[in-house]
CSV table of C-alpha atoms in Angstrom, one decimal:
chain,number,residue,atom,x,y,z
F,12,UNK,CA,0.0,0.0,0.0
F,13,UNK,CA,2.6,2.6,0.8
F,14,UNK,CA,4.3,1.8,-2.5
F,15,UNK,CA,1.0,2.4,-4.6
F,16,UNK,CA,0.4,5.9,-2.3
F,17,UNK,CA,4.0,6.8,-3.1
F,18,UNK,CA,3.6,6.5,-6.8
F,19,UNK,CA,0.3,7.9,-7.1
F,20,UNK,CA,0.7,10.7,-4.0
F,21,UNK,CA,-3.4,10.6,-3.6
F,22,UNK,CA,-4.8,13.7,-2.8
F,23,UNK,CA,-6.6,12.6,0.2
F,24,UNK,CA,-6.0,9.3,1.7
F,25,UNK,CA,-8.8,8.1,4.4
F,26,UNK,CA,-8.4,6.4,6.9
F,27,UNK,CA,-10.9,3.6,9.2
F,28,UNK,CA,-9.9,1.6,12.1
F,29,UNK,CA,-11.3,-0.4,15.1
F,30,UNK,CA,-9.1,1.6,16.8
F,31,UNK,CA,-9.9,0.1,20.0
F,32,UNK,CA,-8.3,-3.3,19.3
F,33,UNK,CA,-4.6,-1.3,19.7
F,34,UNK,CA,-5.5,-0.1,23.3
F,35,UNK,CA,-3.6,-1.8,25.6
F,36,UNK,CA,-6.3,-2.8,28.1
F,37,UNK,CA,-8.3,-4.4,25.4
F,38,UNK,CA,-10.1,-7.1,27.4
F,39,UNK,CA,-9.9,-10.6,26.2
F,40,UNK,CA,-6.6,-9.7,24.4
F,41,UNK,CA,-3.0,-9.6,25.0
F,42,UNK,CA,-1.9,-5.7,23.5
F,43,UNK,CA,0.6,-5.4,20.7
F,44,UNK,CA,1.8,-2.1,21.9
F,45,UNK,CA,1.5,0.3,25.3
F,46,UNK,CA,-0.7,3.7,24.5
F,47,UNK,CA,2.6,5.2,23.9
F,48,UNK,CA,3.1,2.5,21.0
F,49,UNK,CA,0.1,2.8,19.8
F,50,UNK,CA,0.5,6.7,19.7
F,51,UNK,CA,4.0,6.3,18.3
F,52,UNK,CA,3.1,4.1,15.5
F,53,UNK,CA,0.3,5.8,14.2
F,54,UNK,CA,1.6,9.2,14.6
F,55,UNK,CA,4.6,7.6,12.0
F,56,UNK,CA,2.3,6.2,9.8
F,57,UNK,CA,-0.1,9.8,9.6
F,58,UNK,CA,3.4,11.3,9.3
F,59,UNK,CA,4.3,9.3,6.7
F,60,UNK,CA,1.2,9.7,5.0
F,61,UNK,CA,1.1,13.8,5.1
F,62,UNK,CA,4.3,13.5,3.3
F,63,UNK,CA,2.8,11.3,0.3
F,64,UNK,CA,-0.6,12.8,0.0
F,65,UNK,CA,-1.8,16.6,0.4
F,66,UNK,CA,-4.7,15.1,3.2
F,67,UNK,CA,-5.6,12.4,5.5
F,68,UNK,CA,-8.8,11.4,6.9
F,69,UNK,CA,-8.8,9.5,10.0
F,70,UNK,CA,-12.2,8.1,10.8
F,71,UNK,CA,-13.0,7.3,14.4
F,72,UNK,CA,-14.1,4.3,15.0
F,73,UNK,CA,-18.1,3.4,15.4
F,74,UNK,CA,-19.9,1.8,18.6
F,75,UNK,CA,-19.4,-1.8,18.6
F,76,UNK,CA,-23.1,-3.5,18.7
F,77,UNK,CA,-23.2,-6.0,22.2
F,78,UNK,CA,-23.9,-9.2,20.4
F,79,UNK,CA,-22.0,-11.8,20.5
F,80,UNK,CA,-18.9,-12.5,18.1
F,81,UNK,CA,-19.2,-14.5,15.2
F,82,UNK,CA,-23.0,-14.0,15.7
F,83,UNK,CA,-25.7,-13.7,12.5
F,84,UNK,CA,-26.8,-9.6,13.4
F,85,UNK,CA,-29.7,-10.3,11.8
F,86,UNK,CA,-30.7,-13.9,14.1
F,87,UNK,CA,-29.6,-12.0,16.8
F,88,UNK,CA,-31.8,-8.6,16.3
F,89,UNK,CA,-34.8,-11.1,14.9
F,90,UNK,CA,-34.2,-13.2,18.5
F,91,UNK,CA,-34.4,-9.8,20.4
F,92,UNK,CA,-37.2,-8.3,18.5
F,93,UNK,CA,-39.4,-11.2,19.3
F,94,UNK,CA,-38.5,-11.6,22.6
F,95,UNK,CA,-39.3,-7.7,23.1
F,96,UNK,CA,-43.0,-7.9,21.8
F,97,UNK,CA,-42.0,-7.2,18.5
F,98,UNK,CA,-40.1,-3.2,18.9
F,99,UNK,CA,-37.0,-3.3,17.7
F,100,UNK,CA,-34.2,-3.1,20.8
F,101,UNK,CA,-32.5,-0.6,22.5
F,102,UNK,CA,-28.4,-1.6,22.1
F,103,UNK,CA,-26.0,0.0,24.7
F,104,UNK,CA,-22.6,-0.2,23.8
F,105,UNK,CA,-20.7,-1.8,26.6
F,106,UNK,CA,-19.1,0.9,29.1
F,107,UNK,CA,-15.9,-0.3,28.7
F,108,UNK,CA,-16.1,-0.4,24.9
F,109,UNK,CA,-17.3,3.2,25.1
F,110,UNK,CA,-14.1,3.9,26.8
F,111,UNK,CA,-11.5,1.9,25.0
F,112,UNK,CA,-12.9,3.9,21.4
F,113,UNK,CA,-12.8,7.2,23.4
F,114,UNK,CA,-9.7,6.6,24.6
F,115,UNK,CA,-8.4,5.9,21.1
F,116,UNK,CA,-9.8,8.8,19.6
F,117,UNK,CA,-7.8,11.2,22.0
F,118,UNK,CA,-4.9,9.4,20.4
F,119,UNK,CA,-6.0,10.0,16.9
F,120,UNK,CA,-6.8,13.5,17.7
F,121,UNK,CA,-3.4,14.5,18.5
F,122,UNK,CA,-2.1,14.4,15.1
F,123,UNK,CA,-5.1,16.6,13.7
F,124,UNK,CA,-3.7,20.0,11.4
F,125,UNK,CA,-4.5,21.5,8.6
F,126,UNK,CA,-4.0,18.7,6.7
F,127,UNK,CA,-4.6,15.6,8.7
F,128,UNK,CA,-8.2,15.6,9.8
F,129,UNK,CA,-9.9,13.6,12.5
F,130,UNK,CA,-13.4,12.4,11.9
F,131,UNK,CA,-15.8,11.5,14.7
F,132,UNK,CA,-18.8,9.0,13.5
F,133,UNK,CA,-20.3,8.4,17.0
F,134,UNK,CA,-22.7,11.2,16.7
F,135,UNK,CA,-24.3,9.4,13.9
F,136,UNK,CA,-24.4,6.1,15.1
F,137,UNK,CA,-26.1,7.2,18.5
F,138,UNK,CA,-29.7,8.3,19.7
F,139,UNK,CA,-30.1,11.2,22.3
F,140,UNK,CA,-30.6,8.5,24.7
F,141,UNK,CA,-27.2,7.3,23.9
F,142,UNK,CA,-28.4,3.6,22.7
F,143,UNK,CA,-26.8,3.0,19.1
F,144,UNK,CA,-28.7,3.6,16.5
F,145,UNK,CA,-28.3,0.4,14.3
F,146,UNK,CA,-30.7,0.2,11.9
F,147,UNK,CA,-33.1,3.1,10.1
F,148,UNK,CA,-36.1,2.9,8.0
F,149,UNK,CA,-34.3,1.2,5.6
F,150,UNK,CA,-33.0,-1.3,7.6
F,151,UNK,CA,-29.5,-2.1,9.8
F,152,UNK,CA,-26.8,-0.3,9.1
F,153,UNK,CA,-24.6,-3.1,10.2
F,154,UNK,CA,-23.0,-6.1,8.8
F,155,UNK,CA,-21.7,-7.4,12.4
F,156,UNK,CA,-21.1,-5.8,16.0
F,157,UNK,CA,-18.8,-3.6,14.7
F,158,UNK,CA,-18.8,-3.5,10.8
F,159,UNK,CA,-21.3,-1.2,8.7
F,160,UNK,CA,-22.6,-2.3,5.5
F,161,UNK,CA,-23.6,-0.5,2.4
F,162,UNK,CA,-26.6,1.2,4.6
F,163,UNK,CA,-24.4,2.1,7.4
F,164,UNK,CA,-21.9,3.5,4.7
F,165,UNK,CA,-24.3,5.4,3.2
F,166,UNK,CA,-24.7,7.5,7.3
F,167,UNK,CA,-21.6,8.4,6.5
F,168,UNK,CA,-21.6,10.4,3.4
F,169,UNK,CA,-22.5,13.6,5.1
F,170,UNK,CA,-19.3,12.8,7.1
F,171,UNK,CA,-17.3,12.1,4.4
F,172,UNK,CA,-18.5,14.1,1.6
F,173,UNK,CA,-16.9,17.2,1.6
F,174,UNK,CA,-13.5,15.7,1.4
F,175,UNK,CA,-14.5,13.5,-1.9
F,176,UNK,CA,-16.0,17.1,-3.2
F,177,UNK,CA,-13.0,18.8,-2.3
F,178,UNK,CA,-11.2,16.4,-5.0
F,179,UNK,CA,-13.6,16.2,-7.8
């Protein structure tokens, strides 16, 4: 990948992550690398990437549904649907989830400028009474707990658009 950015020198590169996989107090997983390596690695990597492409676009990352891993989402939200009189649930993202991604995005943010720009989806993916908004009356917006699909990508156009405009 850095070879093709280097030969083509993109004008915006972008950027998405389950950033909260690289925090060290991941639970269930042993850490790659403390905050500091984390921070120092993808500070060299945005770095890197200001000096091949005249933007990056780092895209937080998006609440993480609580269903279990490996699971069907649609079995799941079906099982959960009917066992709740047929209304769609209410999905809380785990606390400590909440925490890891938040924690991860202060990281990202600390390499924002002019020309690398930090992107914050959670607004989006959230209703005012902070469950996650997963689905919409088209119907979910994700693939698994912590993937969207074509639906889900579509939320983010008004995020993303500007920097695709910028370029055209």
């Amino acid at each position: 990948v850095k070879r093709y950015i280097a030969q083509w020198k993109p004008d915006v590169v972008i950027i998405a992550g389950r950033w909260e996989l690289e925090m060290p107090r991941h639970w269930g997983r042993t850490p790659q690398l403390s905050s500091a390596g984390f921070q120092e690695a993808y500070t060299n990597t945005v770095r890197w990437l200001e000096q091949h492409s005249k933007k990056v676009v780092i895209l937080g990352q998006i609440p993480v549904l609580p269903l279990r891993d490996l699971e069907d989402n649609t079995k799941a939200i079906v099982r959960k649907y009917r066992a709740n009189g047929n209304i769609m649930p209410r999905f809380q993202e785990h606390p400590e989830m909440t925490a890891l991604r938040k924690d991860a995005l202060t990281i990202l943010r600390l390499s924002a400028n002019t020309n690398v720009i930090i992107l914050d989806p959670d607004p989006i993916f959230h209703h005012a009474d902070g469950s996650v908004r997963y689905y919409n009356h088209r119907g979910v917006l994700y693939s698994d707990d912590n993937h969207v699909n074509s639906l889900g990508a579509l939320e983010l156009k008004p995020l993303l658009e500007p920097y695709f405009k910028e370029i055209s």
